[in-house]
Coordinates of C-alpha atoms in Angstrom, one line a residue:
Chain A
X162 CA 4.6 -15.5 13.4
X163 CA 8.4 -14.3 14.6
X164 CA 11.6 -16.1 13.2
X165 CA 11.6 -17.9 16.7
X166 CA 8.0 -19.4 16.6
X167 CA 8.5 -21.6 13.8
X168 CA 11.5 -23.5 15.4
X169 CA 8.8 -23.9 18.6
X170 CA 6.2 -26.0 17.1
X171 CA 7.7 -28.6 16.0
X172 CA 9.5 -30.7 18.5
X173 CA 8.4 -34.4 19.0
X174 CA 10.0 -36.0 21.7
X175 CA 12.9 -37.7 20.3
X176 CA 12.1 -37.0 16.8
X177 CA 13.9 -34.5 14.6
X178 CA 12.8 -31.3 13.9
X179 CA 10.7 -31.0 10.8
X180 CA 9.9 -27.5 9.3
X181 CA 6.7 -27.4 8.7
X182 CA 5.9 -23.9 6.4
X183 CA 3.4 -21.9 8.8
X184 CA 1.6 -18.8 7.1
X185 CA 4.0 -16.0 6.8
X186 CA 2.5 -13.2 8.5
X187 CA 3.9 -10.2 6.5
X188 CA 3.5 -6.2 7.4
X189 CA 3.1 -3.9 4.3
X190 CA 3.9 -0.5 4.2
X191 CA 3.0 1.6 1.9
X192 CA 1.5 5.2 1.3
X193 CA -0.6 4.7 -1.6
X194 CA -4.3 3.0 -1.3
X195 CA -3.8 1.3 -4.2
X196 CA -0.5 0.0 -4.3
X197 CA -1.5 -1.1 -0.2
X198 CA -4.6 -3.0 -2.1
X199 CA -2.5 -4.6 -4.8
X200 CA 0.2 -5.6 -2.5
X201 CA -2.4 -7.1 -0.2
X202 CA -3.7 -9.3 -2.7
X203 CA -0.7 -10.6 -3.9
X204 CA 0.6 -11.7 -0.4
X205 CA -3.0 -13.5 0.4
X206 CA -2.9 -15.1 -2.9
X207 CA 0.7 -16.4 -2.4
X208 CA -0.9 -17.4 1.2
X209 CA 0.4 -15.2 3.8
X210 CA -1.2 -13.4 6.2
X211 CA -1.2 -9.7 5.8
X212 CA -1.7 -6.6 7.6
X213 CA -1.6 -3.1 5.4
X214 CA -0.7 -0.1 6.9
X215 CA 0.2 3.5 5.7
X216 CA 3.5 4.6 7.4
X217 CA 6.7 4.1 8.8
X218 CA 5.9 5.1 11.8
X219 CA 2.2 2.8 11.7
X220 CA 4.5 0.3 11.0
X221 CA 6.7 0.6 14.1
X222 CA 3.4 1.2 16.3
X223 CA 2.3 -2.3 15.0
X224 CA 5.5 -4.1 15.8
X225 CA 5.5 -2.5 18.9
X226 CA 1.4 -4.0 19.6
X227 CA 2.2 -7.5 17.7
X228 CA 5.4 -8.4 17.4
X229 CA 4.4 -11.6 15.6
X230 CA 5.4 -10.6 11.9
X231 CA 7.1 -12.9 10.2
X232 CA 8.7 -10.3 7.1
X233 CA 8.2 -6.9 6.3
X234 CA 7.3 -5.5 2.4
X235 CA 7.7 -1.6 2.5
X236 CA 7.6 0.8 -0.3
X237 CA 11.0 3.1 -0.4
X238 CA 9.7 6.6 -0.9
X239 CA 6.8 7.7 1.9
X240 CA 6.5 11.0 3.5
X241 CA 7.8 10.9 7.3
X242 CA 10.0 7.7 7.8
X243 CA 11.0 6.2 4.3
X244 CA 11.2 2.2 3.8
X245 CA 14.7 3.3 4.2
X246 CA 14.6 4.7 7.8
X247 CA 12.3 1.7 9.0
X248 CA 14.7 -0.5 7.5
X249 CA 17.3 0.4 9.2
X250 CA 14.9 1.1 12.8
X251 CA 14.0 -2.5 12.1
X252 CA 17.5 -4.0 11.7
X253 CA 19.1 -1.5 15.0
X254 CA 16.5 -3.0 17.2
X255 CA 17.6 -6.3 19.1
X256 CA 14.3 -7.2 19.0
X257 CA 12.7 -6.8 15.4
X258 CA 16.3 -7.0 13.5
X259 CA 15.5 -10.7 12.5
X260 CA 12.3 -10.2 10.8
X261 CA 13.6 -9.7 7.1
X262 CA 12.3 -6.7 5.4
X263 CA 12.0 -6.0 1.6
X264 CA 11.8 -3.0 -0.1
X265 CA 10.0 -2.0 -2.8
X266 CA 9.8 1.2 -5.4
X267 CA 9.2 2.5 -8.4
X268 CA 12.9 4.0 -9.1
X269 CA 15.5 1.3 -10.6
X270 CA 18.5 3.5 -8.7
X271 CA 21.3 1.7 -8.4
X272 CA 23.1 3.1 -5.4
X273 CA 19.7 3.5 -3.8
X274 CA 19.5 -0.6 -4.1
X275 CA 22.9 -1.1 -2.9
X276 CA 21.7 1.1 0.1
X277 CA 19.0 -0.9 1.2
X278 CA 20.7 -4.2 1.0
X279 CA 24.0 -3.1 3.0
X280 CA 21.5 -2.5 5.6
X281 CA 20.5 -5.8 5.9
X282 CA 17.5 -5.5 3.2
X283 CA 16.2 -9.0 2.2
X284 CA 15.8 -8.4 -1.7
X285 CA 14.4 -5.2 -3.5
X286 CA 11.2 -5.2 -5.7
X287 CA 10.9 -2.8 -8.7
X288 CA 7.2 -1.5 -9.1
X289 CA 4.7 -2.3 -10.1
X290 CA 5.1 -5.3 -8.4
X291 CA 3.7 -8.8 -9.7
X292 CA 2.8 -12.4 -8.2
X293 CA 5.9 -13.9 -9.9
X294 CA 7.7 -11.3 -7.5
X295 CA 5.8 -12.1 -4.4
X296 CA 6.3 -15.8 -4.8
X297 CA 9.9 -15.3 -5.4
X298 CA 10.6 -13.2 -1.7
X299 CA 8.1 -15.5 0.0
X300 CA 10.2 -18.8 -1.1
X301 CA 13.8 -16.9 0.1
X302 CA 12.0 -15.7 3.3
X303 CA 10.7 -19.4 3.6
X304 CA 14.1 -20.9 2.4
X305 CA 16.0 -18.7 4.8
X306 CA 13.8 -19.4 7.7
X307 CA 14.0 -23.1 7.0
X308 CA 17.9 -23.5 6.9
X309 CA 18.4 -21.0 10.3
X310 CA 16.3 -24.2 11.6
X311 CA 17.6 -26.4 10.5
X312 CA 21.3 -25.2 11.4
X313 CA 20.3 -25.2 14.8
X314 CA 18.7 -28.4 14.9
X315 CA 22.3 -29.9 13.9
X316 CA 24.1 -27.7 16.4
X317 CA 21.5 -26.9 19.2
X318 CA 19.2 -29.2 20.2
X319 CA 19.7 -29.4 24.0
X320 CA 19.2 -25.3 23.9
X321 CA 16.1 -25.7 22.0
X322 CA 15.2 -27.8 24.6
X323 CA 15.6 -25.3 27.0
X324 CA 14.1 -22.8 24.9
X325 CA 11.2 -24.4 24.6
X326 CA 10.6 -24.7 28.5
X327 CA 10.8 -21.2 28.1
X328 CA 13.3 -20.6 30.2
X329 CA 13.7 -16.7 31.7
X330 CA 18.0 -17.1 31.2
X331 CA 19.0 -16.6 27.7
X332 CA 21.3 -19.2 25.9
X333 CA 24.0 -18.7 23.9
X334 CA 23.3 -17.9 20.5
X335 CA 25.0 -20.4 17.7
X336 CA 28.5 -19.2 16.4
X337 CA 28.9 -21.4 13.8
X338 CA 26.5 -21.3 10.4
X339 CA 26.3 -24.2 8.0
X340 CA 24.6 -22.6 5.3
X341 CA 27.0 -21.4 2.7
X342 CA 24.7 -18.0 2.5
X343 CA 27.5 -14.9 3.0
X344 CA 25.1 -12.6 5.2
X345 CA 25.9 -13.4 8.7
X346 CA 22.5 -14.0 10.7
X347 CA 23.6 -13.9 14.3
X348 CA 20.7 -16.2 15.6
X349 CA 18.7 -14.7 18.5
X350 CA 18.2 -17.6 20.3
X351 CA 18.0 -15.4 23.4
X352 CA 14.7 -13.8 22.5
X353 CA 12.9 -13.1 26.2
X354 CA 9.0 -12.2 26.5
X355 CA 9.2 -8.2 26.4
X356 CA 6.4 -6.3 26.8
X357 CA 4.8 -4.4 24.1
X358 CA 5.9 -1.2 25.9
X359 CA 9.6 -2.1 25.9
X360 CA 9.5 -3.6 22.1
X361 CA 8.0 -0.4 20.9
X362 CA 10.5 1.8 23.2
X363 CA 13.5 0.0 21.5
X364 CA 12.9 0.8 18.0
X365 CA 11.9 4.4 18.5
Chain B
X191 CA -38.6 -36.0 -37.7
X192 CA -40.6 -33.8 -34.3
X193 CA -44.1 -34.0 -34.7
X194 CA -46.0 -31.1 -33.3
X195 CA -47.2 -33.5 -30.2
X196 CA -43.8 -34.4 -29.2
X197 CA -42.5 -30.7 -29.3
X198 CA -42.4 -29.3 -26.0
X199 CA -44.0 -26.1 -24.9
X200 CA -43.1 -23.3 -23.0
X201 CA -44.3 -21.4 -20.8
X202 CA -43.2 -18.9 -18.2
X203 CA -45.4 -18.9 -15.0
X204 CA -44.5 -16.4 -11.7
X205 CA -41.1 -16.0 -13.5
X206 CA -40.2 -19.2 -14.1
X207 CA -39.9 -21.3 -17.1
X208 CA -41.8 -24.4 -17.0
X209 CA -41.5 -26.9 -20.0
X210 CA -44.6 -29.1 -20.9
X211 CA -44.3 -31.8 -23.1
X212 CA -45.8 -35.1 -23.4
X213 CA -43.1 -37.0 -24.1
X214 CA -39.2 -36.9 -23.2
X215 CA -37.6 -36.4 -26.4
X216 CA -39.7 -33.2 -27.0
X217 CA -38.4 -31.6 -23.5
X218 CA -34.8 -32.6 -24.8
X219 CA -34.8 -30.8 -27.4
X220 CA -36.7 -27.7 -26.8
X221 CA -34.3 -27.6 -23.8
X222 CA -30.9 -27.8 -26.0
X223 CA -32.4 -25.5 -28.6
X224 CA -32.8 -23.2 -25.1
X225 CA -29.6 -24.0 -24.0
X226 CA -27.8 -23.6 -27.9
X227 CA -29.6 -19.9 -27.8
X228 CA -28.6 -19.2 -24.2
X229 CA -24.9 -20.4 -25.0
X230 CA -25.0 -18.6 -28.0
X231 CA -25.7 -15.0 -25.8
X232 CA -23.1 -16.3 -23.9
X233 CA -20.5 -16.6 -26.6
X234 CA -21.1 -13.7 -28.0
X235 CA -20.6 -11.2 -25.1
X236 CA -17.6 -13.3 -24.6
X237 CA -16.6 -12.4 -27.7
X238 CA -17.6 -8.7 -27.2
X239 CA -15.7 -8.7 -24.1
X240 CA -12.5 -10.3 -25.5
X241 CA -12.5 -8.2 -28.8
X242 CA -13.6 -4.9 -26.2
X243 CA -10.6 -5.9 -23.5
X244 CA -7.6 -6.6 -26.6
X245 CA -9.1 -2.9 -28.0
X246 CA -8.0 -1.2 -24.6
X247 CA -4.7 -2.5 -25.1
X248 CA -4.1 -2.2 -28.6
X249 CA -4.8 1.4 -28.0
X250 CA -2.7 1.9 -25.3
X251 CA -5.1 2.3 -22.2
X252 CA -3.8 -0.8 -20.6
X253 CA -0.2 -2.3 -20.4
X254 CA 0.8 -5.2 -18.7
X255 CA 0.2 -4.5 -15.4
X256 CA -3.3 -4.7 -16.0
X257 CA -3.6 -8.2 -17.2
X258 CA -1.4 -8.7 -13.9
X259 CA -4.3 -7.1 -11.8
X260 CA -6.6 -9.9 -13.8
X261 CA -4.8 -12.5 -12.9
X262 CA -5.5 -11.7 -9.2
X263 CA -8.5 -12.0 -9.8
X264 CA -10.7 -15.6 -9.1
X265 CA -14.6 -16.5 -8.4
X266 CA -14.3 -15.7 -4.7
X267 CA -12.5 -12.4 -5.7
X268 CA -14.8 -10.9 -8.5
X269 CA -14.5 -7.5 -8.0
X270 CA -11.2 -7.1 -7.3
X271 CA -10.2 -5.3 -10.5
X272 CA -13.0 -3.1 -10.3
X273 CA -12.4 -2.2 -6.9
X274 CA -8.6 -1.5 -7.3
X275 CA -9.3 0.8 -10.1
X276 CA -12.0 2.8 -8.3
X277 CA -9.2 3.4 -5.6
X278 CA -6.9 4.8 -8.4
X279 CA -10.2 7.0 -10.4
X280 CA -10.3 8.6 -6.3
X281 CA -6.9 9.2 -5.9
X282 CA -6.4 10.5 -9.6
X283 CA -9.3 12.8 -8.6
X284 CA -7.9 14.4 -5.3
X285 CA -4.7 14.4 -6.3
X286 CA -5.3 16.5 -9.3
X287 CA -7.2 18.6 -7.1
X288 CA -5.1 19.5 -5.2
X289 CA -2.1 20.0 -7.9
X290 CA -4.8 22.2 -9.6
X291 CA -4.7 24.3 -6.1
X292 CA -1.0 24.1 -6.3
X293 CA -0.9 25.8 -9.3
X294 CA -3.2 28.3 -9.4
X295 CA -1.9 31.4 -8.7
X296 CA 1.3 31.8 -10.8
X297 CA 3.5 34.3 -9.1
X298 CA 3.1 31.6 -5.9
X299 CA 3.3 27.6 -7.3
X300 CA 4.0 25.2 -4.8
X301 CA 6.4 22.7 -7.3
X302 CA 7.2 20.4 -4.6
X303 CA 3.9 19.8 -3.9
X304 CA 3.2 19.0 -7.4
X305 CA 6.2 17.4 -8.0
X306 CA 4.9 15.3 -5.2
X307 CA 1.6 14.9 -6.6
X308 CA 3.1 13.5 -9.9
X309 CA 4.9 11.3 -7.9
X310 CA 1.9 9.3 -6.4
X311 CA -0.1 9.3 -9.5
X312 CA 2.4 7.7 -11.8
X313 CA 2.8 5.2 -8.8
X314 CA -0.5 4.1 -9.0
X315 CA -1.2 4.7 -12.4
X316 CA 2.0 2.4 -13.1
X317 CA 0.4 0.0 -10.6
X318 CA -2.7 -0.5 -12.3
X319 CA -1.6 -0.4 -16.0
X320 CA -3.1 2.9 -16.9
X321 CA -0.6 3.4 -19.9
X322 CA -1.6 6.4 -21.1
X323 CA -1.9 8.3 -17.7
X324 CA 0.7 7.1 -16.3
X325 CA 2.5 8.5 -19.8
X326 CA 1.1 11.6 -19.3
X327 CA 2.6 11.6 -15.9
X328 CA 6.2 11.4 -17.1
X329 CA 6.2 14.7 -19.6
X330 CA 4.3 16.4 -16.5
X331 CA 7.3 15.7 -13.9
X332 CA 9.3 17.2 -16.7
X333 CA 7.7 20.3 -16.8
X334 CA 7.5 20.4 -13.2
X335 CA 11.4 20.2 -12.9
X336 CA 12.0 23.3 -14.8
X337 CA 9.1 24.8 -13.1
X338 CA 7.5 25.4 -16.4
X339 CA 4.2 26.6 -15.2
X340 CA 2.3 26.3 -18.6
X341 CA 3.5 23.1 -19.1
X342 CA 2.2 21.7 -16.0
X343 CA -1.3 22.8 -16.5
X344 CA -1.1 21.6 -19.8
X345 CA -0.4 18.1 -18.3
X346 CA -2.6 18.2 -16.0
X347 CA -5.6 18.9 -18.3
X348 CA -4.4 16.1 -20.2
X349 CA -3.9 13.7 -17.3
X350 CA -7.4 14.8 -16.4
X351 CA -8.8 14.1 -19.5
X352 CA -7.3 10.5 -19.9
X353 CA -8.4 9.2 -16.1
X354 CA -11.9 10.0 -17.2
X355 CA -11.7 8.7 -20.6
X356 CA -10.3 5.1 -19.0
X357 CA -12.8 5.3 -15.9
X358 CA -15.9 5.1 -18.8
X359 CA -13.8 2.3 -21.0
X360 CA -13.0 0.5 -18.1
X361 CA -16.6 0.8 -16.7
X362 CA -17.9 -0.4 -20.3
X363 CA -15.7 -3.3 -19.4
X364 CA -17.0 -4.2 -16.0
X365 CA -20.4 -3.9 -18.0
X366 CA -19.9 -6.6 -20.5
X367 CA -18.7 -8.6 -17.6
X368 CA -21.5 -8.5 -15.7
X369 CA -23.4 -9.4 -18.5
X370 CA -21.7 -12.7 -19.5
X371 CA -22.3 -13.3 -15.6
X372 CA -26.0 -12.5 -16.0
X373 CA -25.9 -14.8 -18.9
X374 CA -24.6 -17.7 -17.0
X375 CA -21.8 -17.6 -18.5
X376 CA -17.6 -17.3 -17.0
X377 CA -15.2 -14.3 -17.9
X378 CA -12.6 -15.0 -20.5
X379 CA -9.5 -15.8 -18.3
X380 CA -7.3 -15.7 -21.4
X381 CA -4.9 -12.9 -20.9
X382 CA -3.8 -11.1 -24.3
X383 CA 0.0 -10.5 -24.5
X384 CA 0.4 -7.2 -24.9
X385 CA 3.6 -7.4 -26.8
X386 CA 2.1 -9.0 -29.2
X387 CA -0.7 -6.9 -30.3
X388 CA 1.8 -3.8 -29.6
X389 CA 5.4 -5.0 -30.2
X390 CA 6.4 -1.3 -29.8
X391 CA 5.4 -1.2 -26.0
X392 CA 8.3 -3.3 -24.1
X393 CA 7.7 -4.0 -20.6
X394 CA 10.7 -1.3 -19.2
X395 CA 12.2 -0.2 -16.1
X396 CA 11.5 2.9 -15.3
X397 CA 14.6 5.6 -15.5

């Protein structure tokens, strides 16, 4: 499920907001069978839900169909779009730019690294990639996910509110973050229904 | 002190095993002497398998990775080694190929395409803990570089000859595990470190 839909669950009336941890729904990208085989397992074992698929460009298609991806793994180097370019197509579209994406490959290349997480790259796994590695992202993607809540839970509750009637006007998005984390995560509180059409159009 | 009343019989009707007896004690026994000799086919293709698996690595087949892929591996997942491996025996397949193609004619190599090809199989050789392919792989991106012809087909007999050396070891391997499972018995979860039988061999980043 999307950033957003974690927040939406859990409001009891008058109660604070709990996180709960739903299953992480992650997108893997990858051009090799067996690395998309390994990776799969990995992710199901460390219980997310996972959908494999063999490009950049796949990957865009399925954001586009089911925007409902809670994190991104992709390998670096794949013919057509690299991890690289969906990275960034990811992190340039208003609506996607908020699901965290990692990247993975099988070159320690420093500058290549630095690259990736300038552009807004969650964390960077060096292949062959292990469970110890897949635990590791899924507790910082969970972690992350947990404290945007929970910052908005101090801050916003009467927009939640609102958010949760679903309400067609976007709210303001939060300008202040608690969290001491140094990446600035502008919010999107103002996420509105799009069609599939318009979700694909916008990162292409 | 079993008298020859009180020892139980057996018989095997319709495929079955049926123990007669005419008293308790007599079943009890025959059945633990059944069950010492059953556990003792059991313990030894444990043993085979353990002493068989610690081989591949001591040799180099296998590196780490490989008792990574294990550990992904549970009751409701038994196959799951097996299968990832008979991904990586296809690709090594089309993959060399298709370099084989590539360099066929030597006034007209495509090296990029081979280069490319190298590429994917040290990926997934790396991925699976195929050691020596995946070493294999590493000289042939050399010779590739400096478009060293010779060299490449060299490599890529070699690499040829070592995917098809591991897909019998490994498949000797898958062997012994079904039988343990045959026997009634569970596969050895214990995981060799590899550093230990082969201090030389560090886990290492690749350059």
């Amino acid at each position: 499920m999307a950033v957003g839909e974690v927040m939406r669950m859990e409001i009891p009336s008058g109660g604070d907001m709990s996180v709960t941890s739903p299953e992480l729904h992650v997108l893997a990208v990858d051009d090799s069978i067996v690395d998309r085989k390994v990776i799969e397992r990995l992710l199901r074992i460390s219980a997310c839900k996972v959908t494999t698929v063999e490009s950049g460009a796949r990957a865009l298609q399925y954001l586009g169909l089911d925007g409902d991806k809670g994190a991104s793994v992709t390998d670096y180097s794949m013919p057509g779009l690299t991890g690289y370019d969906l990275l960034k197509k990811i992190k340039e579209s208003s609506v996607f730019r908020e699901i965290p994406v990692v990247i993975m490959s099988s070159e320690n290349i420093l500058p290549r690294i630095e690259q990736c997480l300038r552009e807004g790259a969650e964390d960077f796994l060096l292949k062959p990639v292990k469970l110890a590695d897949v635990k590791r992202i899924k507790e910082l993607i969970m972690r992350n996910e947990a404290e945007d809540c929970k910052t908005l839970s101090h801050s916003n509750k009467r927009k939640l509110a609102e958010y949760i009637d679903d309400a067609p006007s976007p709210s303001p998005s939060p300008s202040s973050s608690t969290h001491d984390d140094s990446s600035a995560k502008d919010f999107p509180s103002s996420k509105q229904m799009k069609s599939a059409d318009e979700k694909f159009s916008s990162l292409l | 002190l079993m008298t020859a009343k009180s020892l139980a019989s057996k018989e095997t009707v319709n495929g079955r095993c049926w123990f007669y007896s005419d008293d308790d004690d007599g079943i009890s026994v025959y059945l633990n002497r059944e069950l010492h000799a059953m556990n003792t086919v059991v313990a030894q293709l444990q043993t085979q398998f353990q002493d068989y698996l610690v081989s591949l690595y001591q040799q180099g087949f296998l590196d780490n990775q490989f008792t990574e892929l294990r550990k992904l591996q549970d009751e409701g997942t038994p196959d799951f080694v097996a299968e990832v491996v008979s991904l990586f025996f296809d690709d090594c397949s089309k993959l060399i190929n298709s370099m084989s193609r590539s360099l066929e004619r030597p006034e007209n190599v495509d090296f990029k395409q081979v280069d490319s090809g190298v590429h994917q199989l040290k990926g997934s050789s790396s991925s699976v803990g195929a050691r020596r392919v995946k070493n294999v792989c590493i000289s042939f991106k050399e010779c590739c570089d400096v478009q060293n012809r010779e060299g490449c087909l060299r490599c890529l007999q070699q690499v040829d000859y070592e995917y098809k050396m591991l897909k019998t070891k490994l498949q000797d391997l898958f062997n012994l595990e079904k039988q343990i499972v045959q026997a009634g018995g569970a596969i050895p979860q214990h995981f060799p470190s590899y550093t230990i039988l082969r201090p030389d061999i560090r886990p290492c980043l690749d350059a």
